[in-house]
Amino acid sequence: MLPALADGDERELESSEEGGGAGEERRPERHGNTYHGLYGYRSRRSLQQGADSGDGSPAAETPSSEDFSLSLLDTNLPAEAETELRGFIAKRLTKGALFEGMGNVATVELSIPEYKVGCYYCLFRQENLLKMAALESDISAPEYVICFLGGSEKGLELFRLELDKYVQSLKINFNPEQKTLETYINPYLQSWFENSVCPIQRVVQLFQEKLAFLLHAALSYTPVEVKNSDERTEKDISRFLAAASLQGLVQEGTMTSLCIAMTEEQQKSLIIDCSGAQPQLHNAGSNRFCEDWMQAFINGAEGGNPFLFRQILENFKLKAIQDINNLKRFIRQAEMSHYALFKCYMFLKNCGSGDILLKIVKVEHAEMPEAKNVVAVLEEFMRETEVIQTNLN
């Protein structure tokens, strides 16, 4: 059984060996309307110090509100709410809470229907002028502050890395001229929610019950090829796989070795053909663990909330990591106990993802003789179980 899922709430998930448990249902978060704001940022102190020192170094002290100015370049907020947002950003700048290229998320209170709303804000410099500023000390690269508002602080925090990447893509082609603002930058800012937050939701709606195959591919690092697809759908699938993988949660060397091992073993990629109304999958694999979590996504689709889908995905990865850690603990015990070896086997048999977990720990324990022997015995047990089940069917 799956643990209860909620919108952004962190909760402990029970391990597979204990069977999991269903908790109370909670109402999913509503994201409401979405907004954006773009400001030109000019620091008087840094410019003066750069001219005085001749090395272009930024100010060492935290600036006061008199040391910088914020000029509005683009927004879809009402005038009163925009003034409130500008005041919020000014306070953050005064406290030195903005760093170039690294976004932050907070809750702001504005004169809009939602009143309290999540706000992602980030300071960035114009990419094509950075090199010129580095070469000529008396030139300072223009700086800007971008804000995306929608949902709650917890909801946006789940997508902070995606929003950082979205800002990075903007700064590469950024040009503050009025014509560029209207033709490129404004549509780009207007689309932040659809492009950064909604891809997971769109993939869930597109694949439905076939989502279990995508979850399995992400968990096992199976190569995926998308054919006959439009650009947005292909990007959505890629983003879903990246968000569902254990990259960053499992040791980098383990992931690299696992990718190599999976490629050598299967020699077949998961093929997704999007030429029809529904995607067709070839060379697809799945297990009970992924099928159970697929059902959690399907159940969450009724509310149509993108933040909820991301929270389910994070819980999916957390549960996988917990199962990996449990198995590794059992393997250490099995090096000295036959009963623990049996417990290892029962855990793999009942957790629903034994096929993937065993491959992961096999890679991690490749250089540990005793643990390697335990894994070899477990592999043999699992193969015998598969043969018996096949004969019974």
XYZ file of C-alpha atoms in Angstrom:
393
model
C 0.000 0.000 0.000
C 1.074 3.535 -0.638
C 1.540 6.187 2.029
C -0.857 9.081 2.085
C 0.128 11.914 -0.231
C -0.364 15.618 0.319
C 0.422 18.974 -1.313
C 3.919 19.873 -0.216
C 3.627 18.337 3.255
C 6.666 16.380 4.303
C 5.838 13.135 6.004
C 7.690 9.970 6.840
C 6.964 7.059 4.512
C 6.857 3.582 5.963
C 9.311 1.067 4.542
C 8.212 -1.774 2.275
C 9.226 -4.366 4.813
C 6.538 -2.993 7.132
C 3.911 -2.986 4.410
C 3.247 0.750 4.214
C -0.003 2.332 5.335
C -2.780 4.556 4.128
C -3.281 7.871 5.889
C -5.959 10.512 5.827
C -6.654 12.347 2.586
C -5.809 16.036 2.414
C -7.181 18.611 0.041
C -4.632 19.453 -2.691
C -3.248 22.956 -2.986
C -4.863 25.299 -5.484
C -2.417 27.260 -7.623
C -4.851 29.982 -8.796
C -3.589 32.696 -11.144
C 0.053 33.194 -12.057
C 2.009 36.431 -12.346
C 5.465 37.741 -13.156
C 7.543 40.853 -12.666
C 10.809 41.961 -14.282
C 12.913 44.816 -12.901
C 16.088 46.553 -13.904
C 18.428 46.714 -10.898
C 21.049 49.432 -10.583
C 23.410 49.570 -7.614
C 24.866 53.063 -7.165
C 27.369 51.943 -4.548
C 28.873 49.166 -6.669
C 29.239 51.495 -9.638
C 30.973 54.135 -7.519
C 33.301 51.624 -5.872
C 34.104 50.080 -9.236
C 35.114 53.480 -10.572
C 37.147 54.267 -7.449
C 38.963 50.944 -7.142
C 39.475 50.306 -10.841
C 38.972 46.536 -10.420
C 35.216 46.371 -10.920
C 34.717 44.548 -7.626
C 31.183 44.537 -6.152
C 30.320 46.284 -2.904
C 31.422 44.412 0.179
C 28.733 45.899 2.420
C 25.008 45.197 2.365
C 23.372 48.052 0.420
C 20.719 50.309 1.901
C 17.580 51.271 0.009
C 19.331 54.470 -1.100
C 22.152 52.530 -2.772
C 20.080 50.969 -5.555
C 17.091 51.551 -7.786
C 14.493 49.182 -9.251
C 12.860 50.094 -12.556
C 9.844 48.098 -13.786
C 10.357 46.537 -17.224
C 7.451 44.107 -17.488
C 4.654 42.672 -15.316
C 1.075 41.381 -15.477
C 0.312 42.405 -11.882
C -2.199 45.156 -11.045
C -0.505 48.473 -10.211
C -1.047 48.263 -6.437
C 0.180 44.678 -6.223
C 3.235 45.517 -8.348
C 4.177 48.320 -5.948
C 3.914 45.865 -3.045
C 6.070 43.335 -4.871
C 8.692 45.991 -5.595
C 8.776 46.859 -1.893
C 9.285 43.188 -1.021
C 12.192 42.871 -3.476
C 13.746 46.108 -2.187
C 13.759 44.705 1.353
C 15.431 41.511 0.111
C 18.091 43.541 -1.683
C 18.688 45.633 1.420
C 19.279 42.437 3.407
C 21.655 41.104 0.742
C 19.362 38.113 0.159
C 19.705 37.932 -3.645
C 22.560 36.127 -5.375
C 23.175 36.073 -9.113
C 21.661 33.026 -10.807
C 20.364 31.451 -7.565
C 16.638 31.829 -7.018
C 14.829 31.981 -3.694
C 11.223 31.228 -2.778
C 9.105 33.074 -0.212
C 5.506 33.952 0.591
C 4.355 37.474 -0.264
C 1.137 39.305 0.571
C -0.222 41.310 -2.356
C -3.453 43.081 -3.282
C -4.627 40.285 -5.573
C -7.441 37.725 -5.196
C -5.046 35.102 -3.780
C -3.683 37.596 -1.203
C -0.862 35.305 -0.048
C 1.097 33.734 -2.894
C 4.376 31.917 -3.464
C 7.091 34.069 -5.050
C 10.252 32.864 -6.793
C 12.748 35.708 -7.233
C 16.209 35.740 -8.793
C 18.931 38.260 -9.642
C 20.670 37.829 -13.014
C 23.024 39.691 -15.335
C 22.796 40.140 -19.081
C 24.826 37.244 -20.469
C 26.212 38.934 -23.585
C 27.646 41.823 -21.533
C 29.322 39.764 -18.803
C 32.516 39.151 -20.799
C 32.758 42.805 -21.763
C 32.373 43.813 -18.120
C 35.091 41.351 -17.124
C 37.501 42.795 -19.697
C 36.816 46.473 -18.977
C 36.769 47.315 -15.284
C 34.845 50.562 -15.730
C 31.875 48.740 -17.312
C 29.324 47.059 -15.087
C 27.071 44.359 -16.569
C 23.393 45.353 -16.278
C 21.520 43.470 -13.555
C 17.872 42.443 -13.352
C 15.498 40.889 -10.853
C 12.854 38.469 -12.067
C 9.849 37.297 -10.041
C 7.403 34.461 -10.705
C 4.304 34.287 -8.529
C 1.776 31.478 -8.192
C 0.674 28.699 -5.862
C 2.291 28.599 -2.428
C 5.832 28.841 -1.112
C 5.943 25.056 -0.585
C 4.618 24.439 -4.077
C 7.142 26.682 -5.829
C 10.014 25.349 -3.715
C 9.474 21.949 -5.383
C 10.234 23.581 -8.744
C 13.046 25.921 -7.726
C 15.708 24.141 -9.812
C 13.450 24.167 -12.881
C 12.851 27.892 -12.411
C 16.609 28.501 -12.055
C 17.077 26.814 -15.447
C 14.243 28.876 -16.903
C 15.995 32.078 -15.841
C 19.297 30.815 -17.248
C 17.639 30.270 -20.631
C 16.192 33.766 -20.496
C 19.492 35.513 -19.751
C 21.221 33.917 -22.748
C 18.936 35.742 -25.192
C 18.029 38.675 -22.983
C 17.760 42.145 -24.519
C 15.914 44.900 -22.635
C 15.002 46.893 -25.755
C 11.269 47.639 -25.991
C 10.765 45.651 -29.202
C 12.467 42.576 -27.736
C 10.477 42.927 -24.526
C 7.213 42.780 -26.438
C 8.074 40.084 -28.990
C 10.232 37.663 -26.961
C 10.646 38.429 -23.284
C 7.003 39.111 -22.387
C 5.694 35.859 -23.963
C 8.563 33.986 -22.292
C 7.688 35.402 -18.883
C 3.980 34.774 -19.431
C 4.737 31.083 -20.104
C 6.833 30.362 -16.999
C 4.160 28.289 -15.293
C 3.285 26.185 -18.356
C 6.932 25.524 -19.199
C 8.430 24.974 -15.733
C 5.640 23.650 -13.523
C 3.163 21.839 -15.797
C 5.327 19.293 -17.735
C 4.876 16.548 -15.096
C 1.117 17.062 -15.113
C 0.968 16.894 -18.919
C 2.967 13.646 -18.952
C 0.637 12.078 -16.383
C -2.408 13.066 -18.434
C -0.824 11.793 -21.659
C 0.396 8.391 -20.435
C -2.274 7.497 -17.862
C -1.821 3.781 -16.923
C 1.297 3.587 -19.112
C 3.024 5.948 -16.694
C 4.293 2.903 -14.771
C 6.665 2.161 -17.669
C 8.126 5.668 -17.496
C 8.607 5.404 -13.726
C 10.373 2.062 -14.182
C 12.651 3.495 -16.880
C 13.564 6.472 -14.671
C 14.242 4.296 -11.618
C 16.346 1.777 -13.550
C 18.090 4.356 -15.791
C 16.891 2.600 -18.914
C 17.669 4.663 -22.063
C 14.540 6.236 -23.591
C 13.965 7.250 -27.208
C 10.995 9.427 -28.204
C 9.832 9.222 -31.813
C 7.267 11.127 -33.916
C 6.674 13.684 -31.186
C 6.291 17.448 -31.156
C 9.013 19.426 -29.405
C 7.030 20.242 -26.266
C 5.969 16.640 -25.614
C 9.533 15.394 -26.086
C 10.811 17.983 -23.628
C 8.033 17.127 -21.173
C 8.989 13.441 -21.219
C 12.669 14.280 -20.759
C 11.889 16.541 -17.802
C 9.659 13.913 -16.218
C 12.367 11.255 -16.486
C 14.955 13.621 -14.989
C 12.633 14.559 -12.128
C 11.742 10.905 -11.428
C 15.313 9.579 -11.462
C 17.449 9.120 -8.350
C 20.142 11.428 -9.706
C 21.611 13.346 -6.787
C 20.090 10.986 -4.220
C 22.317 7.996 -4.986
C 26.114 8.244 -5.264
C 27.206 9.590 -8.649
C 29.586 6.685 -9.253
C 26.781 4.223 -8.571
C 24.495 5.923 -11.073
C 27.200 5.939 -13.741
C 27.948 2.248 -13.225
C 24.241 1.430 -13.157
C 23.668 3.215 -16.476
C 26.507 1.217 -18.038
C 25.248 -2.048 -16.539
C 21.670 -1.463 -17.715
C 22.831 -0.542 -21.205
C 25.055 -3.626 -21.486
C 22.406 -5.938 -20.082
C 19.350 -4.785 -21.986
C 20.896 -3.356 -25.145
C 17.401 -2.025 -25.862
C 16.004 1.407 -25.169
C 12.443 2.094 -24.191
C 10.868 3.358 -27.418
C 7.995 5.851 -27.122
C 6.086 6.393 -30.367
C 3.883 9.482 -30.225
C 2.510 9.279 -33.770
C -0.994 8.362 -32.554
C -3.460 9.865 -30.121
C -1.960 7.748 -27.342
C 1.774 6.966 -27.045
C 2.822 3.433 -27.938
C 5.661 1.920 -25.915
C 8.085 -0.787 -27.030
C 10.643 -2.711 -24.908
C 8.834 -1.421 -21.822
C 9.400 -2.820 -18.336
C 7.527 -2.392 -15.084
C 7.067 -3.834 -11.591
C 4.500 -3.741 -8.803
C 6.199 -0.781 -7.096
C 5.891 1.429 -10.201
C 2.349 0.236 -10.903
C 1.241 1.186 -7.371
C 2.764 4.652 -7.675
C 1.243 5.044 -11.133
C -2.128 4.607 -9.468
C -1.269 7.384 -7.007
C -0.672 9.714 -9.980
C -3.946 8.661 -11.614
C -5.845 9.309 -8.395
C -4.165 12.729 -8.081
C -5.155 13.632 -11.648
C -8.742 14.244 -10.554
C -7.726 17.521 -8.899
C -5.556 18.607 -11.841
C -2.925 20.191 -9.587
C 0.693 20.293 -10.887
C 2.153 20.856 -7.411
C 0.514 17.677 -6.138
C 2.016 15.639 -8.995
C 5.492 16.871 -8.124
C 4.988 16.027 -4.446
C 3.891 12.503 -5.406
C 7.021 12.201 -7.535
C 9.235 13.312 -4.641
C 7.527 10.780 -2.345
C 8.067 8.096 -4.994
C 11.812 8.777 -4.979
C 11.961 8.995 -1.197
C 10.297 5.585 -0.897
C 12.746 4.089 -3.415
C 15.714 5.475 -1.442
C 14.296 4.105 1.808
C 13.950 0.658 0.221
C 17.518 0.790 -1.092
C 18.823 1.700 2.371
C 16.787 -1.076 3.985
C 18.161 -3.632 1.538
C 21.741 -2.469 2.114
C 21.210 -2.819 5.862
C 19.867 -6.355 5.414
C 22.843 -7.259 3.228
C 25.286 -6.144 5.929
C 23.433 -8.322 8.419
C 23.309 -11.241 5.970
C 27.109 -11.353 5.821
C 26.958 -12.904 9.319
C 23.499 -14.464 9.539
C 21.573 -16.955 7.383
C 18.326 -15.692 8.882
C 19.197 -12.167 7.719
C 19.857 -13.587 4.251
C 16.340 -15.025 4.238
C 15.029 -11.664 5.437
C 16.838 -10.035 2.497
C 15.142 -12.404 0.108
C 11.677 -11.819 1.586
C 12.201 -8.061 1.421
C 13.132 -8.236 -2.271
C 10.172 -10.496 -2.951
C 7.628 -8.258 -1.221
C 8.832 -4.702 -1.864
C 7.627 -4.657 -5.470
C 10.863 -3.312 -6.956
C 13.308 -6.122 -6.201
C 14.474 -6.264 -9.825
C 15.785 -2.684 -9.702
C 16.996 -2.638 -6.089
C 19.125 -5.722 -6.623
C 20.830 -4.151 -9.650
C 21.588 -0.978 -7.690
C 23.120 -2.728 -4.668
C 25.014 -5.083 -6.976
C 26.778 -2.081 -8.505
C 27.451 -0.504 -5.103
C 28.861 -3.720 -3.599
C 30.930 -4.783 -6.608
C 34.204 -4.158 -4.724
C 33.075 -5.733 -1.412
C 33.712 -9.524 -1.496
C 31.395 -10.604 1.332
C 28.530 -8.362 0.288
C 29.089 -9.369 -3.338
C 28.606 -13.022 -2.366
C 25.351 -12.189 -0.586
C 24.071 -10.352 -3.667
C 25.009 -13.337 -5.872
C 22.988 -15.685 -3.648
C 20.027 -13.294 -3.718
C 20.191 -13.119 -7.511
C 20.049 -16.915 -7.661
C 17.056 -17.003 -5.300
C 15.232 -14.416 -7.383
C 15.925 -16.284 -10.639
C 14.597 -19.525 -9.160
C 11.476 -17.702 -7.974
C 10.895 -16.307 -11.470
C 11.252 -19.796 -13.011
C 8.759 -21.274 -10.544
C 6.244 -18.487 -11.174
C 6.631 -18.886 -14.930
C 5.974 -22.642 -14.719
C 2.901 -22.083 -12.529
C 1.484 -19.606 -15.022
